[in-house]
PDB file of C-alpha atoms and ligand atoms in Angstrom:
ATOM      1  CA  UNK A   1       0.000   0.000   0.000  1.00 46.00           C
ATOM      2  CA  UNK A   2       2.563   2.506   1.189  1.00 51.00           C
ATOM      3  CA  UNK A   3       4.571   1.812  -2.431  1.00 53.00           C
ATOM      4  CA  UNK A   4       1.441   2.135  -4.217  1.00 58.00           C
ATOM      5  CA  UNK A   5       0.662   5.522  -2.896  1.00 61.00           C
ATOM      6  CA  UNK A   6       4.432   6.528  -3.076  1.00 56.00           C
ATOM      7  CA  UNK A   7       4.224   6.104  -7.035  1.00 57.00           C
ATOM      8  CA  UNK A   8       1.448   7.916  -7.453  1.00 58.00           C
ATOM      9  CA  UNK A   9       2.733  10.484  -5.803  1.00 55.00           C
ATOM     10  CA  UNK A  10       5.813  10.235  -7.700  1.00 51.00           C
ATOM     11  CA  UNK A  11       3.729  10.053 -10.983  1.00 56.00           C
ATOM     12  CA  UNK A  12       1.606  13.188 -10.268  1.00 56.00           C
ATOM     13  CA  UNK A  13       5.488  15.318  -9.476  1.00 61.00           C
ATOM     14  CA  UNK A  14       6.526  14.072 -12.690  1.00 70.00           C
ATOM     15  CA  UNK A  15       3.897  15.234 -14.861  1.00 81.00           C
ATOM     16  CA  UNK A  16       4.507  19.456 -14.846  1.00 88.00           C
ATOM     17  CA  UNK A  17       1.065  20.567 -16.436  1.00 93.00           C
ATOM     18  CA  UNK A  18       1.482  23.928 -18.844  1.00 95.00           C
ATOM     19  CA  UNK A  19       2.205  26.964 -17.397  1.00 94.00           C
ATOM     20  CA  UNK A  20      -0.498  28.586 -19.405  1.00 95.00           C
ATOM     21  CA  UNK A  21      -3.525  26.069 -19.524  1.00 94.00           C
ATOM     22  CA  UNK A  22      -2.739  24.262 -16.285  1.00 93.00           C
ATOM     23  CA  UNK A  23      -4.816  20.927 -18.429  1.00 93.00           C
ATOM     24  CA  UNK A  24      -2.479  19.632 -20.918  1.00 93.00           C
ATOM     25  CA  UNK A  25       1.398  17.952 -19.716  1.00 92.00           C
ATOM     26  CA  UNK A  26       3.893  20.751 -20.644  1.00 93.00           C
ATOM     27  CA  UNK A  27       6.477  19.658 -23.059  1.00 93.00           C
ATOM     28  CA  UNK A  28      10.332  21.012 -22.513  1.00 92.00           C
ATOM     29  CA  UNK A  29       9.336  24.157 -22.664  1.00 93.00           C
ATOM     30  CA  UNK A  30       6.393  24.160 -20.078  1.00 95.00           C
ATOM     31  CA  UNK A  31       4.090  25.042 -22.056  1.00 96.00           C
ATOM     32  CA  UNK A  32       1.646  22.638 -23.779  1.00 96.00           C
ATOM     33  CA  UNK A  33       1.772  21.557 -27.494  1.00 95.00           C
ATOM     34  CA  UNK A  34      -1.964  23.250 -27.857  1.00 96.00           C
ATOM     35  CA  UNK A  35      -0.875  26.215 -26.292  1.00 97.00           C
ATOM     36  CA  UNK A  36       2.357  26.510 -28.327  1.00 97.00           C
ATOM     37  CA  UNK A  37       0.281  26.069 -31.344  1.00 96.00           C
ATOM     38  CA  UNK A  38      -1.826  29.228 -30.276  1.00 97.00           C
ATOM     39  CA  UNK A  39       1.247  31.718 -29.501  1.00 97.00           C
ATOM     40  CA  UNK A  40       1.352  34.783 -31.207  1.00 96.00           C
ATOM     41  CA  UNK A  41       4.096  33.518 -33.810  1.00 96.00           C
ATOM     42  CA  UNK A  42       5.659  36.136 -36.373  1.00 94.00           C
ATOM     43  CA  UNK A  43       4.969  34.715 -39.525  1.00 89.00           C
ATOM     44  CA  UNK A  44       5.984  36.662 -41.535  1.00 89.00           C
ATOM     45  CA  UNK A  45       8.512  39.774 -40.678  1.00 90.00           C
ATOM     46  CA  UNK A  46      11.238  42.071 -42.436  1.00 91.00           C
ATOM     47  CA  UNK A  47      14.411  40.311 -42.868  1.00 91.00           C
ATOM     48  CA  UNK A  48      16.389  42.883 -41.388  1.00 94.00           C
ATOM     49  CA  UNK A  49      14.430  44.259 -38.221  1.00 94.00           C
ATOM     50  CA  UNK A  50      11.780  41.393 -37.754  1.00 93.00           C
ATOM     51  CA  UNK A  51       8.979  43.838 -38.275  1.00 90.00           C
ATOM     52  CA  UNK A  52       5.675  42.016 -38.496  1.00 87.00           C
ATOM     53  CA  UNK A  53       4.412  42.773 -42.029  1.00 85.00           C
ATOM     54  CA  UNK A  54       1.346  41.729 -43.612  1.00 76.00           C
ATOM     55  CA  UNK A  55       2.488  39.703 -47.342  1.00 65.00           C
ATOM     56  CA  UNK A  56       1.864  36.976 -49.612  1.00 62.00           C
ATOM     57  CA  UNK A  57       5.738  36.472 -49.755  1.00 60.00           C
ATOM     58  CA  UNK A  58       7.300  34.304 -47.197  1.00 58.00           C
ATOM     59  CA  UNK A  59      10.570  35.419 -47.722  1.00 59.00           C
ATOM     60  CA  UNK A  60      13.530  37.596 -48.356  1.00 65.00           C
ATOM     61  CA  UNK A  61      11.154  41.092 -47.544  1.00 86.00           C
ATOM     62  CA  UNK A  62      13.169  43.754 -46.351  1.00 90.00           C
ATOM     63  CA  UNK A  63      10.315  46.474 -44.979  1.00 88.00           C
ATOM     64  CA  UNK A  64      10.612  50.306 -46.070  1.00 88.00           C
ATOM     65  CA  UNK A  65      12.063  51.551 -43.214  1.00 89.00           C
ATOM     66  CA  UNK A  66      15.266  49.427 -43.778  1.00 92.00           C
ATOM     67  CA  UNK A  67      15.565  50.143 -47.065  1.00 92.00           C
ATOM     68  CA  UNK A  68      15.567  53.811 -46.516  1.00 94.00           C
ATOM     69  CA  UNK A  69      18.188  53.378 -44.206  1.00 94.00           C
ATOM     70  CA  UNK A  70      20.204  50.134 -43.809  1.00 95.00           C
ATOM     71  CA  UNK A  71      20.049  49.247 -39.916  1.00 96.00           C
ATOM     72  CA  UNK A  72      23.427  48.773 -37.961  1.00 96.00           C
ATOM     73  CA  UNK A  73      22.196  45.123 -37.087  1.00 97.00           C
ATOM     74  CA  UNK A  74      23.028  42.222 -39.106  1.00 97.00           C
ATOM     75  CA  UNK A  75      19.574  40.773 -38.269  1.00 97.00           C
ATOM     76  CA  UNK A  76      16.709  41.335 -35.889  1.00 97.00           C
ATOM     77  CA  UNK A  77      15.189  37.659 -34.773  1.00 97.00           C
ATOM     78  CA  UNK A  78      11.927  37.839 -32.972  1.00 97.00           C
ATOM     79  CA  UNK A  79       9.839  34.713 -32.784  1.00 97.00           C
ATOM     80  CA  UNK A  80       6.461  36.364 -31.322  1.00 97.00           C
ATOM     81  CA  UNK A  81       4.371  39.657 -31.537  1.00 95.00           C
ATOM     82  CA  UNK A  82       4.494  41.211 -28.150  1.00 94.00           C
ATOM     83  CA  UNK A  83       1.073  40.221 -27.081  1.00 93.00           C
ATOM     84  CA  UNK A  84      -1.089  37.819 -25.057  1.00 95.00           C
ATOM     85  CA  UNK A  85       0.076  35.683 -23.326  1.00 96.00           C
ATOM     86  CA  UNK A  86       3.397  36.898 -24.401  1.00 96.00           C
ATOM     87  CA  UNK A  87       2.923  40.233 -23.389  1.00 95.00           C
ATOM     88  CA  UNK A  88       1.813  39.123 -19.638  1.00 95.00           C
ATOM     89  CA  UNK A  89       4.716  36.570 -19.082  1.00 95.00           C
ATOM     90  CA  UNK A  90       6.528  39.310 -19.915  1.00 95.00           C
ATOM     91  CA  UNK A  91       5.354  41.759 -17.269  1.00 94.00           C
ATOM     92  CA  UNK A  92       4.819  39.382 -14.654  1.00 94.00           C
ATOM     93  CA  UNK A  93       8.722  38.761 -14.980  1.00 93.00           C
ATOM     94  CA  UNK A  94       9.618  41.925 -15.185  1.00 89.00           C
ATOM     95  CA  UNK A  95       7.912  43.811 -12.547  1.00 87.00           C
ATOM     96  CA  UNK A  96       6.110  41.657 -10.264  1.00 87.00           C
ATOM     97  CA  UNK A  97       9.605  39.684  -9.525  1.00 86.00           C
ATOM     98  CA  UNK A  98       8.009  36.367 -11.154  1.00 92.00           C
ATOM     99  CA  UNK A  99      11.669  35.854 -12.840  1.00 93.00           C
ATOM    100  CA  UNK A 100      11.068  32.167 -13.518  1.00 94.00           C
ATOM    101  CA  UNK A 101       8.861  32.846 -16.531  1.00 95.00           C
ATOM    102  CA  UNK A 102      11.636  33.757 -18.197  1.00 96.00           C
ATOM    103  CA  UNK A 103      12.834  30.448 -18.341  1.00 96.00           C
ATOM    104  CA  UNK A 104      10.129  29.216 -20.291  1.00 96.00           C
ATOM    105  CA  UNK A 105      10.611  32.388 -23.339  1.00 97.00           C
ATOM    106  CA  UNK A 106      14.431  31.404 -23.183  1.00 97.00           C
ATOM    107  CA  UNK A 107      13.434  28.120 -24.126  1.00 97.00           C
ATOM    108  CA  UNK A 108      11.320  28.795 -26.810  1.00 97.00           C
ATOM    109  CA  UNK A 109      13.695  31.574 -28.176  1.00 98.00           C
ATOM    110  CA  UNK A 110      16.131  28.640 -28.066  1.00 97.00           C
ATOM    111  CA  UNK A 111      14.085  26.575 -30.139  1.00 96.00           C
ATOM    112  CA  UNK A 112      13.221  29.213 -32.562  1.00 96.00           C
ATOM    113  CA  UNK A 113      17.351  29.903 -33.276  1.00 96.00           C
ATOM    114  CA  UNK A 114      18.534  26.696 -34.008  1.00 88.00           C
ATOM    115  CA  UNK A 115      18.468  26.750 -37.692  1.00 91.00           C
ATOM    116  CA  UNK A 116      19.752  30.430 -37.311  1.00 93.00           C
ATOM    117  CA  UNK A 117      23.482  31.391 -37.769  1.00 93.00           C
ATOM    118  CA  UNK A 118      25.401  31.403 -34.485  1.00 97.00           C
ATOM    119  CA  UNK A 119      27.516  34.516 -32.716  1.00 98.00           C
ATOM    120  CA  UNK A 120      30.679  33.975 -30.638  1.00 98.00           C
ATOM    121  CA  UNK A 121      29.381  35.566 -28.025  1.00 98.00           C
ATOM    122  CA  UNK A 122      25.963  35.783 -26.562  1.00 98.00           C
ATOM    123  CA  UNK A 123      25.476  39.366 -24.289  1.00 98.00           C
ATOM    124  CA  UNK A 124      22.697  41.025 -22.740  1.00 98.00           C
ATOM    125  CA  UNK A 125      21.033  44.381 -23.052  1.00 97.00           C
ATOM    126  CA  UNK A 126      22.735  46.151 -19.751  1.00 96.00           C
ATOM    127  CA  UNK A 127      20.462  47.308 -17.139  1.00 93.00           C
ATOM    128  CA  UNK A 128      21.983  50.726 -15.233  1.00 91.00           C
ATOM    129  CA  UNK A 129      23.791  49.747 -11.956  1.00 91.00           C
ATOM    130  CA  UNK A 130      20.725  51.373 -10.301  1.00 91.00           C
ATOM    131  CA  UNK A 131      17.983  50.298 -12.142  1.00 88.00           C
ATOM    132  CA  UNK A 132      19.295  46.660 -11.154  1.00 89.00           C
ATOM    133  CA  UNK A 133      19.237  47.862  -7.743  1.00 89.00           C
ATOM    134  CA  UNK A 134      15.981  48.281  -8.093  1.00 87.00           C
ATOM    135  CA  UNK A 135      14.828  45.322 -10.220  1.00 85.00           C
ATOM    136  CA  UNK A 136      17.375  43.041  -8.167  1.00 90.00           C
ATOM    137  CA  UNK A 137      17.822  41.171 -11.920  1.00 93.00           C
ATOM    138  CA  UNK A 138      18.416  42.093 -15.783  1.00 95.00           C
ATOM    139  CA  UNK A 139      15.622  40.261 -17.064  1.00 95.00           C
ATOM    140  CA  UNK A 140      17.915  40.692 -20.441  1.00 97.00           C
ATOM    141  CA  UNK A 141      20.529  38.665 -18.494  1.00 97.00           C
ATOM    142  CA  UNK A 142      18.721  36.127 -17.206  1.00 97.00           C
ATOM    143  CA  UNK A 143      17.076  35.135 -20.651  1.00 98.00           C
ATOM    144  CA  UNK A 144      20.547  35.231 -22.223  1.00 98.00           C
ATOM    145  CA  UNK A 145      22.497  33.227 -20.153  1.00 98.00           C
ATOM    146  CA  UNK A 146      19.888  30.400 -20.556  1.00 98.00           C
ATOM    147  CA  UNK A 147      19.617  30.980 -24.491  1.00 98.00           C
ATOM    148  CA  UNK A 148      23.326  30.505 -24.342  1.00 98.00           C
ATOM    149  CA  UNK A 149      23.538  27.829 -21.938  1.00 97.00           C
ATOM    150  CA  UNK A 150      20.871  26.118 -24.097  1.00 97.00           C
ATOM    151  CA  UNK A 151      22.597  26.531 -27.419  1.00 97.00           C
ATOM    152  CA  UNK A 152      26.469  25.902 -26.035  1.00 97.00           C
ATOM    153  CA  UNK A 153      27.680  29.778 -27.299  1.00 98.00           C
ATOM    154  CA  UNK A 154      29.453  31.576 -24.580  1.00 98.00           C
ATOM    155  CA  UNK A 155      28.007  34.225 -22.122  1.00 98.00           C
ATOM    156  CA  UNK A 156      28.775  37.605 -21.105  1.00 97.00           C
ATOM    157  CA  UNK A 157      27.590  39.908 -18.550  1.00 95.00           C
ATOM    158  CA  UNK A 158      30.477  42.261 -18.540  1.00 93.00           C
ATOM    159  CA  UNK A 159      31.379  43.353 -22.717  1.00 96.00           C
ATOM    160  CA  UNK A 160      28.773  45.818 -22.584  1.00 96.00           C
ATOM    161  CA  UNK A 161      27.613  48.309 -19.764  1.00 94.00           C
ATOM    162  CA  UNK A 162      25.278  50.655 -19.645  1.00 92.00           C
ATOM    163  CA  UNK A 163      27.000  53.893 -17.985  1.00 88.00           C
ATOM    164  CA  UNK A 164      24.111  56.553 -18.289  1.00 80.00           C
ATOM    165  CA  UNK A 165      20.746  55.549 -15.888  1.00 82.00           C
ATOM    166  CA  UNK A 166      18.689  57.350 -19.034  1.00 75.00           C
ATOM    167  CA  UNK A 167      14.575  57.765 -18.260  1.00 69.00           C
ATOM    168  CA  UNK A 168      12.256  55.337 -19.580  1.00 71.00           C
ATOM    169  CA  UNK A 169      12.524  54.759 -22.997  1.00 64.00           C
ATOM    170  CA  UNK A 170       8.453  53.996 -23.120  1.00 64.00           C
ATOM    171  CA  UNK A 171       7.964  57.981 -21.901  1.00 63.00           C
ATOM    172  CA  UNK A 172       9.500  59.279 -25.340  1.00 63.00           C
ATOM    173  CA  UNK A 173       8.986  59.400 -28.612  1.00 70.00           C
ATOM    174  CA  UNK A 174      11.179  58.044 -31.268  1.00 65.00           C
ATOM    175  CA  UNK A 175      13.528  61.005 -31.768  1.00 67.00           C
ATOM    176  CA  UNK A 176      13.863  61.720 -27.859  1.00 70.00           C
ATOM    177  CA  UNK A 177      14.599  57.829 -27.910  1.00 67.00           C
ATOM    178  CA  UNK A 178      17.771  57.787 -29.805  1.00 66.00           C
ATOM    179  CA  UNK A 179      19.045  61.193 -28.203  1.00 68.00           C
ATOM    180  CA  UNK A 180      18.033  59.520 -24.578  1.00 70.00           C
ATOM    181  CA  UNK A 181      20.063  56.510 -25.303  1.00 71.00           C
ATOM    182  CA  UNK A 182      23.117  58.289 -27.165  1.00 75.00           C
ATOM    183  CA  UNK A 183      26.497  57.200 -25.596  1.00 78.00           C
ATOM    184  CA  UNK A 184      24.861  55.603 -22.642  1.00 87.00           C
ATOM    185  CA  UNK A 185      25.878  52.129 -23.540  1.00 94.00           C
ATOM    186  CA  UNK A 186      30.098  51.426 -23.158  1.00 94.00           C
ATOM    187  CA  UNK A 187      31.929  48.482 -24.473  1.00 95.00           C
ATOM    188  CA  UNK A 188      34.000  47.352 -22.105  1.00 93.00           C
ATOM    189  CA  UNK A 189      37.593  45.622 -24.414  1.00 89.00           C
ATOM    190  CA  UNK A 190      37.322  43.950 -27.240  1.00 93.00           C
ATOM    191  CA  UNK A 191      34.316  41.812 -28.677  1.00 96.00           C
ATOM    192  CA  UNK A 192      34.571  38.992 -31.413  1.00 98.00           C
ATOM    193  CA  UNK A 193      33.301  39.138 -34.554  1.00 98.00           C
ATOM    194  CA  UNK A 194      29.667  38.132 -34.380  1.00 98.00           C
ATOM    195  CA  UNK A 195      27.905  38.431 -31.349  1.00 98.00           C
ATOM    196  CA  UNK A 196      23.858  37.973 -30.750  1.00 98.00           C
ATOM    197  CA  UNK A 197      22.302  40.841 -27.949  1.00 98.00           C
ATOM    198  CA  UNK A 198      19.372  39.473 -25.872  1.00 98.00           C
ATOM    199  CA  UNK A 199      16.404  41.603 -24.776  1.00 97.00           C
ATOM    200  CA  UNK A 200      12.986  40.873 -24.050  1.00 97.00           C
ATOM    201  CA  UNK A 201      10.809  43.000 -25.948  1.00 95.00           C
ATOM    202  CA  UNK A 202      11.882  44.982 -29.388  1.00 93.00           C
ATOM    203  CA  UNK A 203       9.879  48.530 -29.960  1.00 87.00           C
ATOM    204  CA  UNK A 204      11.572  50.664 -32.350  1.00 85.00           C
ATOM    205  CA  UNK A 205      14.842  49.309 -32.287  1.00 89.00           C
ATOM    206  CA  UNK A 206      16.256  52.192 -30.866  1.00 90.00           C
ATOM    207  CA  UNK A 207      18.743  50.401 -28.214  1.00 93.00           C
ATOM    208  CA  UNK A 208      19.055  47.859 -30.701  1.00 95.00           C
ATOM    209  CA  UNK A 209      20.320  50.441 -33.132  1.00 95.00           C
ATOM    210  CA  UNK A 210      22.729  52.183 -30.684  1.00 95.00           C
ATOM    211  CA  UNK A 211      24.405  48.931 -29.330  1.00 97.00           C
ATOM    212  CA  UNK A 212      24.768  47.812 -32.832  1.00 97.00           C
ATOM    213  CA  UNK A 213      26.989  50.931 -32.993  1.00 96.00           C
ATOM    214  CA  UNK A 214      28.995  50.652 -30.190  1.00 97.00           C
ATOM    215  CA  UNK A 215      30.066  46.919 -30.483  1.00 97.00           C
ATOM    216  CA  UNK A 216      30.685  47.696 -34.371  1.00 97.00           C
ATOM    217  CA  UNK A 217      32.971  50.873 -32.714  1.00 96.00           C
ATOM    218  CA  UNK A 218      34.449  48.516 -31.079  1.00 97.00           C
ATOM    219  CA  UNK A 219      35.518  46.252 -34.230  1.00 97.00           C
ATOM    220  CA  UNK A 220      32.678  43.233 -33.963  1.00 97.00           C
ATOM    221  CA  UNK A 221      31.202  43.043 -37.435  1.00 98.00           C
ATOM    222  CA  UNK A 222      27.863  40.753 -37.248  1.00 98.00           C
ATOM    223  CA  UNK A 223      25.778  42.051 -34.589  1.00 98.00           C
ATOM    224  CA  UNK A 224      22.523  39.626 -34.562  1.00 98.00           C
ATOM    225  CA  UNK A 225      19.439  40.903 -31.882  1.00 98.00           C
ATOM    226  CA  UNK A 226      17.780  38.119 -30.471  1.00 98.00           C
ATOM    227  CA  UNK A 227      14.376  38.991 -28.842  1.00 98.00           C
ATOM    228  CA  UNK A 228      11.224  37.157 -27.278  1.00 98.00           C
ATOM    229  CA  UNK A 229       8.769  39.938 -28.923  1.00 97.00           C
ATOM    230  CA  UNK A 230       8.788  42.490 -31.167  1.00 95.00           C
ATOM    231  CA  UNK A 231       6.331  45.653 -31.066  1.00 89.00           C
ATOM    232  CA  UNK A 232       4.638  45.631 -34.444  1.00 76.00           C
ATOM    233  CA  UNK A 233       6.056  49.894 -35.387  1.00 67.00           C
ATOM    234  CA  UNK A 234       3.004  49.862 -38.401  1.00 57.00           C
ATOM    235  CA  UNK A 235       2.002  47.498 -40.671  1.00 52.00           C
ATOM    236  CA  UNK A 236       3.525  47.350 -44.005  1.00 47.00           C
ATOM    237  CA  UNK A 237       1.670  45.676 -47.133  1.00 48.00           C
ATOM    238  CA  UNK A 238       2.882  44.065 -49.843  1.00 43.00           C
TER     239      UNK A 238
HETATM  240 ZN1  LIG B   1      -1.335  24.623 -22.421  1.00 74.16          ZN
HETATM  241 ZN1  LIG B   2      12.879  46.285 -41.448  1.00 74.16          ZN
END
């Protein structure tokens, strides 16, 4: 009787249930196949910035914007829109201190890159010495030591900092955005060639822009940005 009951028990602690349906058994990711299914997948995006557009083509689209003006990023990868349940993962490990949902998006950002082309080195968007005070985490660090862990590239915490503890980049518009963020971010020596910068959520590509700018400054030559979700900036048509 007593091993009976203590292999149930062991049953019901080995099957983790999705984090977002709590019905079906979670696959490596813990989230359900169902619920992977219903994501908010880019399906199709700019090659460049991972814009969400709205096409007939599949592939190879480069969106207006970058062909105006060629971005300082190799390539933007985003594998979801930044909405629900995306968006609330995403908040909930951010602000309310619920860090262990990042695990999960590192996971399926992993899965999403592994046909992709690989950096050297895999580094996080800095968070300001004080704003980590604050947070007590970079959420950008914690999802990019896992993607890296995950995909065997090495991790850094310490190539990039950020020196200037600039106001919100939500609060401003897009022109105040790049002047907010200009020369905040500092390369600390010298990076490789290629390396891949993780953040959580893409809006304009602002940040994305300047650290492109300052690891190129510093002599890397493939910058790839590696994101959970990307803000749709408009919708483009094809
Ligand atoms: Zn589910
Ligand atoms: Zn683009």
């Amino acid at each position: 009787m007593f091993t009976k009951n203590k292999n149930r028990w062991l049953l019901f602690n080995q099957i983790r249930l999705c984090i977002l349906c709590g019905l079906h058994p979670a696959s490596a990711t813990q989230v359900c196949n169902a619920c992977i299914d219903d994501l908010p997948w880019i399906t199709n995006a700019c090659q460049r910035c991972a814009n969400p557009l709205i096409t007939g083509k599949q592939s190879q689209v480069i969106c207006p914007t970058c062909q105006k003006k060629s971005p300082p990023f190799t390539q933007v990868i985003a594998p979801f829109e930044y909405r629900f349940p995306i968006d609330q993962l995403i908040q909930l490990a951010k602000f309310n201190g619920q860090a262990h949902y990042l695990n999960p998006m590192a996971d399926l950002l992993s899965d999403h890159l592994h046909d992709k082309p690989m950096p050297e080195l895999i580094i996080p968007v800095p968070l300001h010495r004080k704003r980590l005070q604050e947070r007590q985490y970079n959420q950008a660090a914690l999802l990019a030591h896992r993607v890296a862990r995950n995909l065997g590239v090495p991790f850094s915490n310490r190539l990039l900092i950020k020196t200037e503890n600039t106001p919100h980049q939500a609060e401003l518009d897009r022109k105040a955005r790049s002047k907010n963020l200009r020369n905040s971010f500092h390369c600390v020596g010298s990076p490789p060639a290629s390396v891949a910068v993780v953040d959580d959520v893409m809006t304009t590509g602002t940040t994305a822009a300047e650290i492109s700018k300052v690891l190129k400054a510093a002599g890397c030559q493939q910058v790839y940005i590696w994101i959970v979700a990307r803000t749709p900036k408009e919708l483009h048509l094809f």
